[in-house]
Every structure is written in structure tokens, then in C-alpha cells.
Amino acid sequence: MKVKNIRRTDTKKRIEESFTALLRKSDIAEITIKNITEHAKINRATFYAHYEDKYQLFDEMIKESARNKIDNHTKHVNTWNNEHVLCLTQAIFEYLNEVKINCPYSYQNLFPLLRKKMLMELKQYLVSLFSHIDNTKKNQFEILIYSRVIYDAAEVVVTEETDLTLHEVVSEMTRLIDFL
């Protein structure tokens, strides 16, 4: 078993916390490595020992937190049904809403970056869920569509592009998925 270097883990945590704090105040495009390292009280070489750039840092933070949010919301459901769709949509909704609340100056620029990672996590989750089904092109296409429908439904509610509640959106979405 590989033992993690505690100092390295603490440094990564400080970098992530600093980046998160900066995202609460500034747009991601305006945040520099210098901003992050000064806030984390580390030097540039230390930052680059952990990450290539701020986008790799962002990607790693998103992947881990997205997977945790999905797992927490779906741990009590194991069959594909309306409740499962609701749980996945709630997970994505909560995740995006937290970003919107915590990063008011940058969430609009973060959402396109989040989309790619969240869709990847949803797709991986659904592939695992449907692993008992033949891995045909049709099933791969359905998983791709399900993940996009779920993500887009949550984003529409968070960005207030609809007057429907989350439950109403999920109801409409499950009707559409049943149609598929």
C-alpha cells in the first residue's frame, strides 16, 4: 500500500483552498498562478510540482467533488427509474448551485468548464450502472443522451432559464426519457 506524503497532501489542500477563495472574488480568467501561490503562501515551483496550470487544478478539483456529489445522492438507489433520475439531477443541481452561490463573479465562465467534467462523471456513473447491459453502440448513445439531459435539466433550473421547479423539470425529463 502506498502511503501519501502528508506534507504534499497539506500543500495541495492549501492550493485548492486558495484557488477556491480566489474564485469567490474573481473570474477564473483573472486569477494568476502568482495570485494562487501568494494566497497559499507557497512558491511557484511548489505549485508546478503539483499542477501544470490553474486549469489542471480546476479539473482535478471538479472531478473529485463531482464524483462525491453523485455518489452521495445515489448511494440508496441501484435501479434505473424515476427516483434515480431525480437523485442524479439533484446532485448536479446542488453542485452547480453551490458554484453559483460561492463564485458569483465567475460561475458563468465556470459552467462551460464544469459541463465537460460533469458530463464525463455522469457518463462514467451510468456506464457502471448499466454494466449488466450489452455494451452496444445503442446503449452507449443512450448513456450519452441521458447524461446530457440530466446535466442540462439541472443547469436550466440553476440559471433560472425556466419557471419550473426542479421536481417539475425532473418529471418532464423522465417523461422524455421514458419516450426514448
PDB file of C-alpha atoms in Angstrom:
ATOM      1  CA  MET A   1       0.000   0.000   0.000  1.00  0.00           C
ATOM      2  CA  LYS A   2       1.316   3.403  -0.974  1.00  0.00           C
ATOM      3  CA  VAL A   3       1.495   5.958   1.841  1.00  0.00           C
ATOM      4  CA  LYS A   4       0.668   9.532   0.909  1.00  0.00           C
ATOM      5  CA  ASN A   5       3.143  12.215   1.806  1.00  0.00           C
ATOM      6  CA  ILE A   6       1.268  14.245   4.447  1.00  0.00           C
ATOM      7  CA  ARG A   7       3.197  17.426   3.643  1.00  0.00           C
ATOM      8  CA  ARG A   8       2.372  17.081  -0.053  1.00  0.00           C
ATOM      9  CA  THR A   9      -1.313  16.485   0.750  1.00  0.00           C
ATOM     10  CA  ASP A  10      -1.385  19.552   3.009  1.00  0.00           C
ATOM     11  CA  THR A  11       0.197  21.660   0.274  1.00  0.00           C
ATOM     12  CA  LYS A  12      -2.334  20.512  -2.317  1.00  0.00           C
ATOM     13  CA  LYS A  13      -5.130  21.284   0.126  1.00  0.00           C
ATOM     14  CA  ARG A  14      -3.766  24.806   0.674  1.00  0.00           C
ATOM     15  CA  ILE A  15      -3.507  25.346  -3.077  1.00  0.00           C
ATOM     16  CA  GLU A  16      -7.096  24.160  -3.609  1.00  0.00           C
ATOM     17  CA  GLU A  17      -8.421  26.286  -0.731  1.00  0.00           C
ATOM     18  CA  SER A  18      -6.585  29.339  -2.053  1.00  0.00           C
ATOM     19  CA  PHE A  19      -7.879  28.804  -5.567  1.00  0.00           C
ATOM     20  CA  THR A  20     -11.420  28.377  -4.241  1.00  0.00           C
ATOM     21  CA  ALA A  21     -11.143  31.563  -2.181  1.00  0.00           C
ATOM     22  CA  LEU A  22      -9.902  33.463  -5.231  1.00  0.00           C
ATOM     23  CA  LEU A  23     -12.744  32.096  -7.381  1.00  0.00           C
ATOM     24  CA  ARG A  24     -15.199  33.571  -4.879  1.00  0.00           C
ATOM     25  CA  LYS A  25     -13.811  37.030  -5.623  1.00  0.00           C
ATOM     26  CA  SER A  26     -12.623  36.898  -9.226  1.00  0.00           C
ATOM     27  CA  ASP A  27     -13.262  35.354 -12.590  1.00  0.00           C
ATOM     28  CA  ILE A  28     -11.089  32.332 -13.372  1.00  0.00           C
ATOM     29  CA  ALA A  29      -9.524  34.171 -16.316  1.00  0.00           C
ATOM     30  CA  GLU A  30      -8.271  36.901 -13.971  1.00  0.00           C
ATOM     31  CA  ILE A  31      -6.667  34.532 -11.452  1.00  0.00           C
ATOM     32  CA  THR A  32      -2.955  34.021 -11.955  1.00  0.00           C
ATOM     33  CA  ILE A  33      -0.581  31.415 -10.596  1.00  0.00           C
ATOM     34  CA  LYS A  34       1.037  34.260  -8.668  1.00  0.00           C
ATOM     35  CA  ASN A  35      -2.317  35.024  -7.006  1.00  0.00           C
ATOM     36  CA  ILE A  36      -2.728  31.385  -6.029  1.00  0.00           C
ATOM     37  CA  THR A  37       0.809  30.945  -4.713  1.00  0.00           C
ATOM     38  CA  GLU A  38       0.734  34.179  -2.714  1.00  0.00           C
ATOM     39  CA  HIS A  39      -2.592  33.270  -1.172  1.00  0.00           C
ATOM     40  CA  ALA A  40      -1.398  29.726  -0.373  1.00  0.00           C
ATOM     41  CA  LYS A  41       1.962  31.031   0.888  1.00  0.00           C
ATOM     42  CA  ILE A  42       3.972  28.745  -1.375  1.00  0.00           C
ATOM     43  CA  ASN A  43       6.397  29.394  -4.215  1.00  0.00           C
ATOM     44  CA  ARG A  44       5.693  28.903  -7.916  1.00  0.00           C
ATOM     45  CA  ALA A  45       7.883  25.799  -8.130  1.00  0.00           C
ATOM     46  CA  THR A  46       5.761  24.151  -5.446  1.00  0.00           C
ATOM     47  CA  PHE A  47       2.594  24.920  -7.393  1.00  0.00           C
ATOM     48  CA  TYR A  48       4.085  23.488 -10.595  1.00  0.00           C
ATOM     49  CA  ALA A  49       5.245  20.380  -8.728  1.00  0.00           C
ATOM     50  CA  HIS A  50       1.549  19.606  -8.219  1.00  0.00           C
ATOM     51  CA  TYR A  51      -0.188  21.076 -11.276  1.00  0.00           C
ATOM     52  CA  GLU A  52       0.628  22.117 -14.829  1.00  0.00           C
ATOM     53  CA  ASP A  53      -1.623  25.175 -14.644  1.00  0.00           C
ATOM     54  CA  LYS A  54      -4.758  26.543 -12.986  1.00  0.00           C
ATOM     55  CA  TYR A  55      -6.969  24.579 -15.378  1.00  0.00           C
ATOM     56  CA  GLN A  56      -5.467  21.246 -14.333  1.00  0.00           C
ATOM     57  CA  LEU A  57      -6.002  22.303 -10.715  1.00  0.00           C
ATOM     58  CA  PHE A  58      -9.614  23.193 -11.548  1.00  0.00           C
ATOM     59  CA  ASP A  59     -10.157  19.904 -13.421  1.00  0.00           C
ATOM     60  CA  GLU A  60      -8.868  17.789 -10.545  1.00  0.00           C
ATOM     61  CA  MET A  61     -10.994  19.668  -8.017  1.00  0.00           C
ATOM     62  CA  ILE A  62     -14.094  19.271 -10.195  1.00  0.00           C
ATOM     63  CA  LYS A  63     -13.609  15.581 -10.876  1.00  0.00           C
ATOM     64  CA  GLU A  64     -13.294  14.637  -7.228  1.00  0.00           C
ATOM     65  CA  SER A  65     -16.105  16.845  -5.967  1.00  0.00           C
ATOM     66  CA  ALA A  66     -18.453  15.887  -8.814  1.00  0.00           C
ATOM     67  CA  ARG A  67     -17.958  12.181  -8.190  1.00  0.00           C
ATOM     68  CA  ASN A  68     -18.527  12.673  -4.442  1.00  0.00           C
ATOM     69  CA  LYS A  69     -21.743  14.627  -5.036  1.00  0.00           C
ATOM     70  CA  ILE A  70     -23.099  11.962  -7.413  1.00  0.00           C
ATOM     71  CA  ASP A  71     -22.142   9.115  -5.068  1.00  0.00           C
ATOM     72  CA  ASN A  72     -23.712  10.813  -2.041  1.00  0.00           C
ATOM     73  CA  HIS A  73     -27.005  11.350  -3.846  1.00  0.00           C
ATOM     74  CA  THR A  74     -27.266   7.897  -5.385  1.00  0.00           C
ATOM     75  CA  LYS A  75     -25.991   5.579  -2.658  1.00  0.00           C
ATOM     76  CA  HIS A  76     -29.514   4.438  -1.749  1.00  0.00           C
ATOM     77  CA  VAL A  77     -30.757   3.736  -5.299  1.00  0.00           C
ATOM     78  CA  ASN A  78     -29.499   0.968  -7.542  1.00  0.00           C
ATOM     79  CA  THR A  79     -32.115   0.546 -10.248  1.00  0.00           C
ATOM     80  CA  TRP A  80     -32.683   2.864 -13.171  1.00  0.00           C
ATOM     81  CA  ASN A  81     -36.013   4.549 -12.529  1.00  0.00           C
ATOM     82  CA  ASN A  82     -37.524   8.000 -11.962  1.00  0.00           C
ATOM     83  CA  GLU A  83     -36.092   8.195  -8.439  1.00  0.00           C
ATOM     84  CA  HIS A  84     -32.606   7.563  -9.824  1.00  0.00           C
ATOM     85  CA  VAL A  85     -33.042  10.299 -12.418  1.00  0.00           C
ATOM     86  CA  LEU A  86     -34.209  12.643  -9.651  1.00  0.00           C
ATOM     87  CA  CYS A  87     -31.211  11.803  -7.442  1.00  0.00           C
ATOM     88  CA  LEU A  88     -28.725  12.394 -10.263  1.00  0.00           C
ATOM     89  CA  THR A  89     -30.413  15.641 -11.267  1.00  0.00           C
ATOM     90  CA  GLN A  90     -30.446  16.847  -7.661  1.00  0.00           C
ATOM     91  CA  ALA A  91     -26.740  16.058  -7.359  1.00  0.00           C
ATOM     92  CA  ILE A  92     -25.899  18.115 -10.439  1.00  0.00           C
ATOM     93  CA  PHE A  93     -28.317  20.884  -9.415  1.00  0.00           C
ATOM     94  CA  GLU A  94     -26.774  21.178  -5.945  1.00  0.00           C
ATOM     95  CA  TYR A  95     -23.271  21.126  -7.357  1.00  0.00           C
ATOM     96  CA  LEU A  96     -23.963  23.860  -9.905  1.00  0.00           C
ATOM     97  CA  ASN A  97     -25.954  25.903  -7.406  1.00  0.00           C
ATOM     98  CA  GLU A  98     -23.065  25.771  -4.909  1.00  0.00           C
ATOM     99  CA  VAL A  99     -20.722  27.035  -7.617  1.00  0.00           C
ATOM    100  CA  LYS A 100     -23.178  29.820  -8.492  1.00  0.00           C
ATOM    101  CA  ILE A 101     -23.507  30.901  -4.854  1.00  0.00           C
ATOM    102  CA  ASN A 102     -19.826  30.554  -3.933  1.00  0.00           C
ATOM    103  CA  CYS A 103     -18.392  32.019  -7.136  1.00  0.00           C
ATOM    104  CA  PRO A 104     -20.783  34.834  -8.061  1.00  0.00           C
ATOM    105  CA  TYR A 105     -18.205  36.621 -10.208  1.00  0.00           C
ATOM    106  CA  SER A 106     -17.087  33.630 -12.201  1.00  0.00           C
ATOM    107  CA  TYR A 107     -19.822  30.989 -12.285  1.00  0.00           C
ATOM    108  CA  GLN A 108     -20.936  31.930 -15.814  1.00  0.00           C
ATOM    109  CA  ASN A 109     -17.417  31.314 -17.090  1.00  0.00           C
ATOM    110  CA  LEU A 110     -17.026  28.215 -14.926  1.00  0.00           C
ATOM    111  CA  PHE A 111     -20.177  26.449 -16.105  1.00  0.00           C
ATOM    112  CA  PRO A 112     -18.802  25.591 -19.582  1.00  0.00           C
ATOM    113  CA  LEU A 113     -15.684  24.143 -17.917  1.00  0.00           C
ATOM    114  CA  LEU A 114     -17.842  22.277 -15.404  1.00  0.00           C
ATOM    115  CA  ARG A 115     -20.089  20.894 -18.109  1.00  0.00           C
ATOM    116  CA  LYS A 116     -17.391  18.796 -19.728  1.00  0.00           C
ATOM    117  CA  LYS A 117     -16.232  17.291 -16.426  1.00  0.00           C
ATOM    118  CA  MET A 118     -19.721  16.736 -15.062  1.00  0.00           C
ATOM    119  CA  LEU A 119     -20.840  15.016 -18.263  1.00  0.00           C
ATOM    120  CA  MET A 120     -17.804  12.752 -18.080  1.00  0.00           C
ATOM    121  CA  GLU A 121     -18.598  11.836 -14.459  1.00  0.00           C
ATOM    122  CA  LEU A 122     -22.278  11.246 -15.240  1.00  0.00           C
ATOM    123  CA  LYS A 123     -21.355   9.098 -18.218  1.00  0.00           C
ATOM    124  CA  GLN A 124     -18.917   7.010 -16.166  1.00  0.00           C
ATOM    125  CA  TYR A 125     -21.524   6.601 -13.442  1.00  0.00           C
ATOM    126  CA  LEU A 126     -24.178   5.478 -15.937  1.00  0.00           C
ATOM    127  CA  VAL A 127     -21.776   3.114 -17.710  1.00  0.00           C
ATOM    128  CA  SER A 128     -21.128   1.471 -14.351  1.00  0.00           C
ATOM    129  CA  LEU A 129     -24.851   1.377 -13.534  1.00  0.00           C
ATOM    130  CA  PHE A 130     -25.718  -0.184 -16.899  1.00  0.00           C
ATOM    131  CA  SER A 131     -22.700  -2.525 -16.970  1.00  0.00           C
ATOM    132  CA  HIS A 132     -25.003  -5.566 -16.919  1.00  0.00           C
ATOM    133  CA  ILE A 133     -26.396  -4.489 -20.303  1.00  0.00           C
ATOM    134  CA  ASP A 134     -24.538  -5.279 -23.514  1.00  0.00           C
ATOM    135  CA  ASN A 135     -22.094  -2.543 -24.398  1.00  0.00           C
ATOM    136  CA  THR A 136     -23.622  -1.832 -27.793  1.00  0.00           C
ATOM    137  CA  LYS A 137     -23.424   1.403 -29.716  1.00  0.00           C
ATOM    138  CA  LYS A 138     -27.104   1.962 -28.969  1.00  0.00           C
ATOM    139  CA  ASN A 139     -26.545   1.682 -25.203  1.00  0.00           C
ATOM    140  CA  GLN A 140     -23.516   3.976 -25.390  1.00  0.00           C
ATOM    141  CA  PHE A 141     -25.653   6.517 -27.250  1.00  0.00           C
ATOM    142  CA  GLU A 142     -28.459   6.266 -24.658  1.00  0.00           C
ATOM    143  CA  ILE A 143     -25.976   6.845 -21.830  1.00  0.00           C
ATOM    144  CA  LEU A 144     -24.603   9.887 -23.627  1.00  0.00           C
ATOM    145  CA  ILE A 145     -28.111  11.291 -24.095  1.00  0.00           C
ATOM    146  CA  TYR A 146     -29.181  10.538 -20.507  1.00  0.00           C
ATOM    147  CA  SER A 147     -26.121  12.272 -19.098  1.00  0.00           C
ATOM    148  CA  ARG A 148     -26.693  15.361 -21.244  1.00  0.00           C
ATOM    149  CA  VAL A 149     -30.402  15.552 -20.464  1.00  0.00           C
ATOM    150  CA  ILE A 150     -29.738  15.261 -16.724  1.00  0.00           C
ATOM    151  CA  TYR A 151     -26.968  17.861 -16.758  1.00  0.00           C
ATOM    152  CA  ASP A 152     -28.881  20.322 -18.936  1.00  0.00           C
ATOM    153  CA  ALA A 153     -32.040  19.982 -16.851  1.00  0.00           C
ATOM    154  CA  ALA A 154     -30.139  20.851 -13.670  1.00  0.00           C
ATOM    155  CA  GLU A 155     -28.327  23.754 -15.335  1.00  0.00           C
ATOM    156  CA  VAL A 156     -31.574  25.217 -16.708  1.00  0.00           C
ATOM    157  CA  VAL A 157     -33.006  25.338 -13.195  1.00  0.00           C
ATOM    158  CA  VAL A 158     -29.842  26.795 -11.628  1.00  0.00           C
ATOM    159  CA  THR A 159     -29.523  29.511 -14.271  1.00  0.00           C
ATOM    160  CA  GLU A 160     -33.236  30.271 -13.931  1.00  0.00           C
ATOM    161  CA  GLU A 161     -33.970  29.696 -17.609  1.00  0.00           C
ATOM    162  CA  THR A 162     -37.292  28.136 -16.626  1.00  0.00           C
ATOM    163  CA  ASP A 163     -40.031  28.874 -14.126  1.00  0.00           C
ATOM    164  CA  LEU A 164     -40.415  25.162 -13.422  1.00  0.00           C
ATOM    165  CA  THR A 165     -39.187  23.772 -10.119  1.00  0.00           C
ATOM    166  CA  LEU A 166     -36.513  21.102 -10.040  1.00  0.00           C
ATOM    167  CA  HIS A 167     -39.134  18.417  -9.386  1.00  0.00           C
ATOM    168  CA  GLU A 168     -41.271  19.647 -12.294  1.00  0.00           C
ATOM    169  CA  VAL A 169     -38.243  19.613 -14.581  1.00  0.00           C
ATOM    170  CA  VAL A 170     -37.371  16.073 -13.465  1.00  0.00           C
ATOM    171  CA  SER A 171     -40.966  14.995 -14.075  1.00  0.00           C
ATOM    172  CA  GLU A 172     -40.826  16.340 -17.632  1.00  0.00           C
ATOM    173  CA  MET A 173     -37.396  14.855 -18.132  1.00  0.00           C
ATOM    174  CA  THR A 174     -38.419  11.360 -17.005  1.00  0.00           C
ATOM    175  CA  ARG A 175     -41.388  11.551 -19.348  1.00  0.00           C
ATOM    176  CA  LEU A 176     -38.952  12.298 -22.175  1.00  0.00           C
ATOM    177  CA  ILE A 177     -36.550   9.554 -21.094  1.00  0.00           C
ATOM    178  CA  ASP A 178     -39.416   7.054 -20.972  1.00  0.00           C
ATOM    179  CA  PHE A 179     -40.198   8.103 -24.529  1.00  0.00           C
ATOM    180  CA  LEU A 180     -36.639   7.216 -25.554  1.00  0.00           C
TER     181      LEU A 180
END
